[in-house]
Amino acid sequence: MAQAGFNPFHMAQAQFDKVADLLDLDEGTRELLRNPIREYHFSIPVKMDDGTTKVFRGFRVQHNDARGPGKGGIRFHPQETVDTVKALATWMTWKCAVVDIPLGGSKGGVVCNPHNLSMREQESICRGWVRQVAKNVGPINDVPAPDVMTNPQHMLWMLDEFETIQGAKYPGFITGKPVGMGGSLGRTEATGYGVIYTLREALKEHNVDIAKTTAACQGFGNVSQYAIQLYTQLGGKVIAVSCWDEPDQKSYTFRKTSGITFEELIGITDKFGTIDKEKAKTMGYEILPGEDWISQDVDILIPAALENQVRGDNVTKISPRVKFVAEGANGPTTPEADKVLEERGIFVIPDFLANAGGVTCSYFEQVQCNMNYFWTKEEVLEKLDTKMTVAFKAVSELAKKKNLYMRDAAYVISIQRVARACKDRGWV
Ligand code: NAD
């Protein structure tokens, strides 16, 4: 979902161009990698509960599949745009490459608001989406997954439609399935925990005791909740969380300087993610404007809500105490703000590294489906920790060796891996 005046795809291309220049990438490879290989735009007609037919706009973008089948979620959002989907597909390519899993980058979306749709209407959209792209996706060419406002139930309807069309069972067609129906244990925690595995390593490298740190988070959804859970388990203290309020149509920051816990806040959050302000007040929270998460006097910021949140106009509000930013969301920092973070010497764990835990666990789900044998949650999380830690160390070592900003170092590793695969295949 793009906000007015902000084009995430232009941002993804600007980030790529910076490192392509640094690597002196040849023209052909540069042209191939700065655009998606394939884009599908289609209409999904749905018979609504009131008897009318409504047509929803759907997309699937395949950015690059040189390293393996495309992988990427499907978003349902009223302000979804193809440029957002293109940016996210591009970031998926870099994300899979930086954690070195044998997958490429894709993303999909439907312009719709599931909050205003019945379950039957949502099921029709899911099945319609699959019917439009069934020939172009699948376990060996492009594997979808849940993303913003889609969940395991949506994935199961999509799987069922795909298997009906194919006339066979294809559990590897889609990931994020319910546990017991081909889903992996640990997937719910994976992205948030992955953010904290990388943050833990960053703090270790800087000789900072996590138990003596404080953090502020933007978002209280899947990524943020589990990031908060693991960070507090490791001894860190989250003092502020910013979150969208559906009835008020604006965001608020919930602050408690003595520290919050995941369990406490989840108990007063409704199914649309809105935190009950009155209950929060009785539990000792101050209710501040939504943007205030960024100006808190903390050591760590975790933007884990949506893109375009740390910008030129608010980056100066970041407290001088902040030394680490762990990007849980995709594209939370604009290039303008990124420059300021770099100049200030803030250690940024870039989005496509920090939040790669989700796709890594999706890859584990595919592996388990292929074996038809499922690991315990502990096994999944241990393998995830290893993957994330190895990826973090490779990026951080390169950053130190070549004196690069962390985002640029992560891009160097990813672009080199993908460019090498394209070259070895004889594409460029
Ligand atoms: P989610 O829908 O579960 O949660 C989003 C959160 O952001 C909600 O708490 C919402 O209240 C909050 N929010 C929305 N607008 C806000 C605003 N203006 N100010 C403050 N808070 C606001 O989504 P999620 O799955 O947690 O994803 C969050 C981000 O992480 C997205 O950028 C997503 O693309 C990215 N991401 C998610 C995963 C995953 O596995 N879930 C993986 C990789 C990246």
Short mmCIF file of C-alpha atoms and ligand atoms in Angstrom, two decimals:
data_model
loop_
_atom_site.label_atom_id
_atom_site.label_comp_id
_atom_site.label_asym_id
_atom_site.label_seq_id
_atom_site.Cartn_x
_atom_site.Cartn_y
_atom_site.Cartn_z
CA MET A 1 0.00 0.00 0.00
CA ALA A 2 1.67 3.15 -1.14
CA GLN A 3 1.22 6.49 0.60
CA ALA A 4 0.75 9.72 -1.36
CA GLY A 5 3.97 10.89 -3.00
CA PHE A 6 5.90 7.77 -2.01
CA ASN A 7 6.79 5.10 -4.53
CA PRO A 8 8.37 2.04 -2.85
CA PHE A 9 9.55 0.63 -6.18
CA HIS A 10 11.54 3.80 -6.90
CA MET A 11 13.05 3.42 -3.43
CA ALA A 12 13.98 -0.25 -4.11
CA GLN A 13 15.58 0.81 -7.40
CA ALA A 14 17.48 3.68 -5.74
CA GLN A 15 18.91 1.28 -3.15
CA PHE A 16 19.87 -1.15 -5.90
CA ASP A 17 21.46 1.57 -8.09
CA LYS A 18 23.68 2.75 -5.22
CA VAL A 19 25.21 -0.72 -4.82
CA ALA A 20 25.22 -1.50 -8.57
CA ASP A 21 27.48 1.57 -8.96
CA LEU A 22 29.65 0.40 -6.08
CA LEU A 23 30.01 -3.04 -7.70
CA ASP A 24 30.47 -1.53 -11.16
CA LEU A 25 27.81 -3.97 -12.42
CA ASP A 26 27.65 -4.35 -16.21
CA GLU A 27 24.71 -2.74 -18.03
CA GLY A 28 22.91 -5.99 -18.95
CA THR A 29 22.93 -7.39 -15.41
CA ARG A 30 21.91 -4.01 -14.01
CA GLU A 31 18.96 -3.73 -16.41
CA LEU A 32 17.85 -7.28 -15.60
CA LEU A 33 18.05 -6.88 -11.82
CA ARG A 34 16.50 -3.44 -11.44
CA ASN A 35 13.16 -4.63 -12.92
CA PRO A 36 10.93 -7.66 -12.40
CA ILE A 37 11.21 -10.44 -14.98
CA ARG A 38 7.42 -10.97 -15.12
CA GLU A 39 4.28 -9.15 -13.93
CA TYR A 40 0.72 -10.41 -14.00
CA HIS A 41 -2.20 -7.99 -13.57
CA PHE A 42 -5.69 -9.44 -13.54
CA SER A 43 -9.34 -9.03 -12.56
CA ILE A 44 -11.06 -11.29 -10.03
CA PRO A 45 -14.85 -11.22 -10.37
CA VAL A 46 -16.60 -12.16 -7.12
CA LYS A 47 -20.30 -12.77 -6.48
CA MET A 48 -20.91 -10.77 -3.30
CA ASP A 49 -23.28 -11.80 -0.49
CA ASP A 50 -25.80 -9.14 -1.60
CA GLY A 51 -26.08 -10.75 -5.08
CA THR A 52 -23.99 -8.14 -6.96
CA THR A 53 -20.72 -8.93 -8.73
CA LYS A 54 -17.64 -7.00 -7.69
CA VAL A 55 -14.36 -7.06 -9.61
CA PHE A 56 -11.13 -6.97 -7.57
CA ARG A 57 -7.70 -6.11 -9.00
CA GLY A 58 -5.01 -8.75 -8.44
CA PHE A 59 -1.26 -8.91 -9.08
CA ARG A 60 1.64 -11.35 -9.06
CA VAL A 61 5.12 -10.02 -9.72
CA GLN A 62 8.13 -12.32 -10.25
CA HIS A 63 11.27 -10.27 -9.84
CA ASN A 64 14.00 -12.88 -10.29
CA ASP A 65 14.13 -16.67 -10.18
CA ALA A 66 17.75 -17.36 -11.13
CA ARG A 67 18.50 -18.93 -7.71
CA GLY A 68 15.30 -20.99 -7.50
CA PRO A 69 11.50 -20.78 -7.58
CA GLY A 70 10.05 -17.37 -6.73
CA LYS A 71 8.87 -16.92 -3.15
CA GLY A 72 6.73 -14.18 -1.67
CA GLY A 73 3.53 -13.32 0.12
CA ILE A 74 0.14 -12.12 -1.03
CA ARG A 75 -1.21 -8.93 0.53
CA PHE A 76 -4.83 -7.90 0.80
CA HIS A 77 -5.03 -4.14 1.21
CA PRO A 78 -7.42 -1.40 0.03
CA GLN A 79 -4.49 0.83 -1.03
CA GLU A 80 -2.40 -1.93 -2.64
CA THR A 81 -0.54 -0.76 -5.77
CA VAL A 82 1.48 -2.67 -8.33
CA ASP A 83 4.52 -0.53 -7.49
CA THR A 84 4.35 -1.69 -3.87
CA VAL A 85 4.13 -5.29 -5.06
CA LYS A 86 7.08 -4.74 -7.44
CA ALA A 87 9.20 -3.28 -4.64
CA LEU A 88 8.35 -6.15 -2.31
CA ALA A 89 9.10 -8.75 -5.01
CA THR A 90 12.49 -7.10 -5.55
CA TRP A 91 13.24 -7.11 -1.81
CA MET A 92 12.25 -10.82 -1.69
CA THR A 93 14.99 -11.59 -4.21
CA TRP A 94 17.59 -9.85 -2.01
CA LYS A 95 16.12 -11.37 1.15
CA CYS A 96 16.33 -14.99 -0.05
CA ALA A 97 19.83 -14.35 -1.35
CA VAL A 98 21.16 -12.74 1.84
CA VAL A 99 20.11 -15.75 3.96
CA ASP A 100 21.30 -18.03 1.15
CA ILE A 101 18.17 -20.07 0.58
CA PRO A 102 17.62 -21.48 -2.94
CA LEU A 103 14.66 -19.25 -3.84
CA GLY A 104 13.98 -16.15 -5.92
CA GLY A 105 11.76 -13.14 -5.29
CA SER A 106 8.03 -12.71 -5.96
CA LYS A 107 5.07 -10.92 -4.40
CA GLY A 108 1.33 -10.73 -4.96
CA GLY A 109 -1.61 -8.66 -3.90
CA VAL A 110 -5.29 -7.92 -4.20
CA VAL A 111 -6.82 -4.46 -3.81
CA CYS A 112 -9.44 -5.21 -1.14
CA ASN A 113 -10.20 -4.69 2.53
CA PRO A 114 -10.83 -8.04 4.24
CA HIS A 115 -12.29 -6.17 7.26
CA ASN A 116 -15.32 -5.32 5.09
CA LEU A 117 -15.70 -8.74 3.46
CA SER A 118 -17.46 -11.87 4.69
CA MET A 119 -15.47 -15.11 5.00
CA ARG A 120 -17.25 -16.45 1.90
CA GLU A 121 -16.31 -13.36 -0.12
CA GLN A 122 -12.69 -13.66 1.04
CA GLU A 123 -12.67 -17.33 0.04
CA SER A 124 -13.94 -16.36 -3.44
CA ILE A 125 -11.13 -13.80 -3.81
CA CYS A 126 -8.53 -16.42 -2.77
CA ARG A 127 -9.87 -19.01 -5.21
CA GLY A 128 -10.23 -16.38 -7.98
CA TRP A 129 -6.63 -15.22 -7.46
CA VAL A 130 -5.36 -18.79 -7.92
CA ARG A 131 -7.51 -19.37 -11.03
CA GLN A 132 -5.95 -16.32 -12.69
CA VAL A 133 -2.33 -17.37 -12.11
CA ALA A 134 -2.48 -21.16 -11.70
CA LYS A 135 -0.43 -21.67 -14.88
CA ASN A 136 2.28 -19.28 -13.72
CA VAL A 137 2.78 -20.26 -10.08
CA GLY A 138 3.43 -23.60 -8.36
CA PRO A 139 5.85 -25.51 -6.15
CA ILE A 140 8.57 -25.54 -8.78
CA ASN A 141 8.20 -22.04 -10.18
CA ASP A 142 6.65 -19.60 -7.71
CA VAL A 143 5.44 -20.24 -4.17
CA PRO A 144 3.03 -17.80 -2.46
CA ALA A 145 2.64 -17.19 1.29
CA PRO A 146 0.64 -14.98 3.68
CA ASP A 147 1.46 -11.31 4.15
CA VAL A 148 -0.36 -8.22 5.36
CA MET A 149 -4.03 -9.11 6.06
CA THR A 150 -3.80 -12.67 4.72
CA ASN A 151 -3.57 -15.69 7.03
CA PRO A 152 -3.28 -19.51 7.10
CA GLN A 153 -6.99 -19.92 6.24
CA HIS A 154 -6.52 -17.88 3.05
CA MET A 155 -3.52 -20.06 2.18
CA LEU A 156 -5.54 -23.24 2.64
CA TRP A 157 -8.31 -22.03 0.30
CA MET A 158 -5.66 -21.10 -2.27
CA LEU A 159 -3.98 -24.51 -1.91
CA ASP A 160 -7.32 -26.27 -2.30
CA GLU A 161 -8.11 -24.34 -5.50
CA PHE A 162 -4.66 -25.06 -6.94
CA GLU A 163 -4.92 -28.78 -6.14
CA THR A 164 -8.45 -28.89 -7.62
CA ILE A 165 -7.17 -27.35 -10.87
CA GLN A 166 -4.16 -29.70 -10.98
CA GLY A 167 -6.08 -32.79 -9.85
CA ALA A 168 -3.28 -33.75 -7.44
CA LYS A 169 -1.84 -32.90 -4.03
CA TYR A 170 0.81 -30.14 -4.01
CA PRO A 171 1.52 -29.21 -0.38
CA GLY A 172 4.62 -27.31 -1.54
CA PHE A 173 2.49 -24.92 -3.64
CA ILE A 174 2.04 -22.45 -0.79
CA THR A 175 3.51 -21.81 2.65
CA GLY A 176 2.01 -20.37 5.82
CA LYS A 177 -0.52 -23.21 5.91
CA PRO A 178 -2.13 -24.09 9.24
CA VAL A 179 -0.05 -26.41 11.44
CA GLY A 180 -1.41 -29.93 10.90
CA MET A 181 -2.27 -29.09 7.26
CA GLY A 182 1.33 -28.83 6.05
CA GLY A 183 2.29 -25.73 8.04
CA SER A 184 5.50 -25.45 10.04
CA LEU A 185 5.69 -24.94 13.76
CA GLY A 186 7.54 -21.74 14.56
CA ARG A 187 6.27 -19.82 11.51
CA THR A 188 4.21 -17.45 13.67
CA GLU A 189 7.26 -16.50 15.71
CA ALA A 190 9.80 -16.69 12.87
CA THR A 191 9.94 -13.11 11.56
CA GLY A 192 9.87 -11.38 14.95
CA TYR A 193 12.34 -13.83 16.48
CA GLY A 194 14.58 -13.46 13.41
CA VAL A 195 14.70 -9.69 13.97
CA ILE A 196 15.89 -10.29 17.54
CA TYR A 197 18.42 -13.00 16.59
CA THR A 198 20.12 -10.41 14.36
CA LEU A 199 19.77 -7.66 16.98
CA ARG A 200 21.24 -9.96 19.65
CA GLU A 201 24.30 -10.55 17.41
CA ALA A 202 24.65 -6.83 16.67
CA LEU A 203 24.62 -5.98 20.39
CA LYS A 204 27.13 -8.76 21.11
CA GLU A 205 29.50 -7.37 18.45
CA HIS A 206 29.29 -3.94 20.05
CA ASN A 207 29.78 -5.37 23.57
CA VAL A 208 26.36 -4.14 24.65
CA ASP A 209 24.50 -6.18 27.25
CA ILE A 210 20.97 -6.70 25.88
CA ALA A 211 19.62 -6.78 29.45
CA LYS A 212 20.72 -3.17 29.89
CA THR A 213 18.97 -1.89 26.74
CA THR A 214 15.60 -0.28 26.06
CA ALA A 215 13.60 -0.21 22.84
CA ALA A 216 10.60 1.42 21.14
CA CYS A 217 8.62 -0.40 18.44
CA GLN A 218 6.33 0.73 15.71
CA GLY A 219 3.51 -1.78 15.14
CA PHE A 220 1.97 -4.42 17.33
CA GLY A 221 1.26 -7.08 14.72
CA ASN A 222 2.86 -10.43 13.98
CA VAL A 223 6.43 -9.18 13.58
CA SER A 224 6.44 -6.72 16.45
CA GLN A 225 4.67 -9.00 18.94
CA TYR A 226 7.20 -11.81 18.64
CA ALA A 227 10.13 -9.42 18.45
CA ILE A 228 8.93 -7.93 21.76
CA GLN A 229 8.43 -11.41 23.23
CA LEU A 230 11.96 -12.63 22.51
CA TYR A 231 13.67 -9.29 23.25
CA THR A 232 12.04 -9.12 26.71
CA GLN A 233 12.85 -12.81 27.33
CA LEU A 234 16.50 -11.92 26.67
CA GLY A 235 16.23 -9.17 29.28
CA GLY A 236 15.58 -6.07 27.12
CA LYS A 237 12.94 -3.53 28.09
CA VAL A 238 10.39 -2.21 25.56
CA ILE A 239 9.03 1.10 26.80
CA ALA A 240 6.84 2.17 23.87
CA VAL A 241 4.73 0.59 21.14
CA SER A 242 2.92 2.45 18.39
CA CYS A 243 -0.12 0.87 16.83
CA TRP A 244 -3.00 1.63 14.44
CA ASP A 245 -6.44 2.23 15.98
CA GLU A 246 -9.09 0.97 13.55
CA PRO A 247 -12.14 2.84 15.01
CA ASP A 248 -10.24 6.16 15.30
CA GLN A 249 -8.41 5.65 11.96
CA LYS A 250 -5.16 6.94 13.46
CA SER A 251 -2.22 5.55 15.40
CA TYR A 252 -1.24 5.97 19.05
CA THR A 253 1.92 5.29 21.02
CA PHE A 254 1.47 3.30 24.25
CA ARG A 255 4.28 4.13 26.67
CA LYS A 256 5.19 2.50 29.97
CA THR A 257 8.68 3.40 31.15
CA SER A 258 8.77 0.46 33.58
CA GLY A 259 8.57 -1.81 30.52
CA ILE A 260 5.80 -3.69 28.73
CA THR A 261 5.35 -7.36 28.00
CA PHE A 262 3.87 -9.07 24.98
CA GLU A 263 1.36 -10.97 27.18
CA GLU A 264 0.09 -7.81 28.88
CA LEU A 265 -0.61 -5.91 25.64
CA ILE A 266 -1.99 -8.88 23.69
CA GLY A 267 -4.63 -9.30 26.40
CA ILE A 268 -6.13 -5.88 25.53
CA THR A 269 -5.77 -6.07 21.72
CA ASP A 270 -8.79 -6.92 19.54
CA LYS A 271 -8.77 -9.18 16.45
CA PHE A 272 -8.11 -6.17 14.16
CA GLY A 273 -5.02 -5.27 16.22
CA THR A 274 -6.47 -2.24 18.01
CA ILE A 275 -5.25 -1.83 21.61
CA ASP A 276 -7.97 -0.81 24.12
CA LYS A 277 -6.91 2.69 25.28
CA GLU A 278 -9.08 2.79 28.41
CA LYS A 279 -7.81 -0.56 29.68
CA ALA A 280 -4.25 0.47 28.79
CA LYS A 281 -4.59 3.62 30.93
CA THR A 282 -5.71 1.56 33.93
CA MET A 283 -2.63 -0.62 33.41
CA GLY A 284 -0.31 2.38 33.69
CA TYR A 285 0.19 3.28 30.02
CA GLU A 286 0.50 6.85 28.75
CA ILE A 287 -1.31 7.31 25.42
CA LEU A 288 0.74 9.53 23.09
CA PRO A 289 0.46 10.50 19.41
CA GLY A 290 1.26 7.63 17.01
CA GLU A 291 4.48 9.21 15.65
CA ASP A 292 6.00 9.52 19.14
CA TRP A 293 7.52 6.02 19.04
CA ILE A 294 10.36 7.50 16.98
CA SER A 295 11.38 10.19 19.50
CA GLN A 296 11.66 7.96 22.58
CA ASP A 297 14.84 8.08 24.68
CA VAL A 298 15.86 4.48 24.00
CA ASP A 299 18.86 2.52 22.71
CA ILE A 300 17.02 0.64 19.98
CA LEU A 301 14.25 1.43 17.49
CA ILE A 302 12.29 -1.40 15.87
CA PRO A 303 10.09 -0.13 13.03
CA ALA A 304 7.83 -3.15 12.41
CA ALA A 305 4.61 -1.74 10.97
CA LEU A 306 4.89 -0.60 7.37
CA GLU A 307 7.04 1.13 4.77
CA ASN A 308 8.00 4.85 4.61
CA GLN A 309 8.00 5.47 8.36
CA VAL A 310 11.50 6.85 9.01
CA ARG A 311 11.70 9.77 6.61
CA GLY A 312 13.56 13.02 5.98
CA ASP A 313 10.87 14.93 7.91
CA ASN A 314 11.05 12.87 11.13
CA VAL A 315 14.53 11.31 11.22
CA THR A 316 15.84 14.28 13.24
CA LYS A 317 13.39 13.38 16.01
CA ILE A 318 15.38 10.23 16.79
CA SER A 319 17.00 10.60 20.22
CA PRO A 320 20.82 10.93 20.35
CA ARG A 321 20.75 7.86 22.61
CA VAL A 322 19.56 5.56 19.78
CA LYS A 323 22.47 3.44 18.53
CA PHE A 324 20.64 0.55 16.80
CA VAL A 325 17.74 0.27 14.36
CA ALA A 326 16.40 -3.22 13.58
CA GLU A 327 14.04 -2.97 10.62
CA GLY A 328 11.21 -5.47 11.10
CA ALA A 329 9.01 -3.93 8.39
CA ASN A 330 9.82 -3.91 4.69
CA GLY A 331 11.12 -0.55 3.49
CA PRO A 332 10.53 1.46 6.70
CA THR A 333 13.41 3.88 6.00
CA THR A 334 13.53 6.20 2.99
CA PRO A 335 16.91 6.81 1.25
CA GLU A 336 16.89 10.41 2.58
CA ALA A 337 16.51 9.25 6.19
CA ASP A 338 18.95 6.40 5.62
CA LYS A 339 21.67 8.92 4.80
CA VAL A 340 21.11 10.63 8.14
CA LEU A 341 21.23 7.32 10.05
CA GLU A 342 24.47 6.44 8.28
CA GLU A 343 26.03 9.85 9.02
CA ARG A 344 25.01 9.56 12.67
CA GLY A 345 26.76 6.17 12.87
CA ILE A 346 23.57 4.35 13.90
CA PHE A 347 23.95 0.59 13.35
CA VAL A 348 21.07 -0.37 11.05
CA ILE A 349 20.09 -4.00 10.53
CA PRO A 350 18.44 -3.61 7.13
CA ASP A 351 14.93 -4.92 6.48
CA PHE A 352 15.73 -7.70 4.04
CA LEU A 353 18.25 -9.15 6.51
CA ALA A 354 16.43 -8.42 9.79
CA ASN A 355 13.03 -9.74 8.69
CA ALA A 356 14.27 -12.69 6.61
CA GLY A 357 13.21 -15.11 9.36
CA GLY A 358 9.72 -15.38 7.86
CA VAL A 359 10.83 -16.52 4.43
CA THR A 360 13.51 -18.76 5.94
CA CYS A 361 10.85 -20.56 7.96
CA SER A 362 8.63 -20.75 4.85
CA TYR A 363 11.53 -22.44 3.11
CA PHE A 364 11.73 -24.87 6.08
CA GLU A 365 7.99 -25.49 5.61
CA GLN A 366 8.60 -26.44 1.97
CA VAL A 367 11.47 -28.73 2.97
CA GLN A 368 9.30 -30.44 5.61
CA CYS A 369 6.39 -30.79 3.14
CA ASN A 370 8.72 -32.37 0.58
CA MET A 371 9.94 -34.87 3.20
CA ASN A 372 6.42 -35.27 4.59
CA TYR A 373 8.08 -35.19 8.00
CA PHE A 374 7.76 -32.29 10.41
CA TRP A 375 10.24 -30.92 12.94
CA THR A 376 9.45 -29.79 16.48
CA LYS A 377 9.16 -26.08 17.16
CA GLU A 378 12.51 -26.15 18.97
CA GLU A 379 14.20 -27.75 15.94
CA VAL A 380 12.69 -25.16 13.58
CA LEU A 381 13.71 -22.21 15.77
CA GLU A 382 17.21 -23.58 16.28
CA LYS A 383 17.73 -23.96 12.52
CA LEU A 384 16.28 -20.46 12.04
CA ASP A 385 18.64 -18.97 14.61
CA THR A 386 21.62 -20.60 12.86
CA LYS A 387 20.59 -19.28 9.42
CA MET A 388 19.94 -15.75 10.68
CA THR A 389 23.13 -15.62 12.73
CA VAL A 390 25.31 -16.85 9.86
CA ALA A 391 23.70 -14.33 7.48
CA PHE A 392 24.10 -11.47 9.96
CA LYS A 393 27.77 -12.28 10.58
CA ALA A 394 28.56 -12.43 6.85
CA VAL A 395 27.01 -8.99 6.29
CA SER A 396 28.58 -7.45 9.36
CA GLU A 397 32.04 -8.84 8.53
CA LEU A 398 31.83 -7.45 5.00
CA ALA A 399 30.65 -4.09 6.34
CA LYS A 400 33.68 -3.93 8.65
CA LYS A 401 36.17 -5.19 6.06
CA LYS A 402 35.07 -2.80 3.31
CA ASN A 403 33.93 0.00 5.60
CA LEU A 404 30.38 -0.19 4.24
CA TYR A 405 27.04 0.83 5.72
CA MET A 406 25.18 -2.34 6.81
CA ARG A 407 22.43 -1.93 4.20
CA ASP A 408 24.99 -1.57 1.43
CA ALA A 409 26.95 -4.60 2.69
CA ALA A 410 23.78 -6.72 2.68
CA TYR A 411 23.00 -5.53 -0.85
CA VAL A 412 26.54 -6.34 -2.01
CA ILE A 413 26.18 -9.96 -0.83
CA SER A 414 22.69 -10.41 -2.31
CA ILE A 415 23.34 -8.71 -5.63
CA GLN A 416 26.58 -10.63 -6.12
CA ARG A 417 24.82 -13.96 -5.42
CA VAL A 418 21.91 -13.23 -7.77
CA ALA A 419 24.14 -11.71 -10.49
CA ARG A 420 26.38 -14.80 -10.30
CA ALA A 421 23.35 -17.12 -10.74
CA CYS A 422 22.17 -15.10 -13.77
CA LYS A 423 25.67 -15.20 -15.26
CA ASP A 424 26.18 -18.93 -14.59
CA ARG A 425 22.85 -19.66 -16.28
CA GLY A 426 24.01 -17.69 -19.30
CA TRP A 427 21.31 -15.02 -18.96
CA VAL A 428 23.73 -12.11 -19.00
P1 NAD B 1 0.44 -6.99 10.84
O1 NAD B 1 -0.67 -6.59 9.96
O2 NAD B 1 0.33 -8.20 11.68
O3 NAD B 1 0.84 -5.78 11.82
C1 NAD B 1 1.04 -4.47 11.39
C2 NAD B 1 1.07 -3.57 12.60
O4 NAD B 1 1.33 -2.24 12.19
C3 NAD B 1 -0.27 -3.53 13.35
O5 NAD B 1 -0.02 -3.60 14.73
C4 NAD B 1 -0.81 -2.15 13.01
O6 NAD B 1 -1.60 -1.62 14.06
C5 NAD B 1 0.45 -1.36 12.85
N1 NAD B 1 0.31 -0.14 12.08
C6 NAD B 1 -0.29 0.04 10.88
N2 NAD B 1 -0.22 1.32 10.53
C7 NAD B 1 0.43 1.96 11.53
C8 NAD B 1 0.80 3.31 11.76
N3 NAD B 1 0.53 4.26 10.87
N4 NAD B 1 1.46 3.61 12.90
C9 NAD B 1 1.73 2.65 13.81
N5 NAD B 1 1.40 1.37 13.65
C10 NAD B 1 0.76 1.03 12.53
O7 NAD B 1 1.71 -7.08 9.88
P2 NAD B 1 3.07 -7.85 10.13
O8 NAD B 1 2.97 -9.19 9.55
O9 NAD B 1 3.51 -7.67 11.54
O10 NAD B 1 4.04 -7.02 9.16
C11 NAD B 1 4.62 -5.79 9.55
C12 NAD B 1 5.68 -5.41 8.54
O11 NAD B 1 6.65 -6.46 8.48
C13 NAD B 1 5.20 -5.21 7.10
O12 NAD B 1 6.03 -4.23 6.50
C14 NAD B 1 5.46 -6.57 6.46
O13 NAD B 1 5.61 -6.49 5.05
C15 NAD B 1 6.78 -6.91 7.13
N6 NAD B 1 7.11 -8.34 7.13
C16 NAD B 1 6.27 -9.25 7.69
C17 NAD B 1 6.63 -10.59 7.71
C18 NAD B 1 5.78 -11.63 8.38
O14 NAD B 1 6.19 -12.80 8.39
N7 NAD B 1 4.65 -11.28 8.98
C19 NAD B 1 7.82 -11.01 7.11
C20 NAD B 1 8.66 -10.05 6.56
C21 NAD B 1 8.30 -8.72 6.58
#
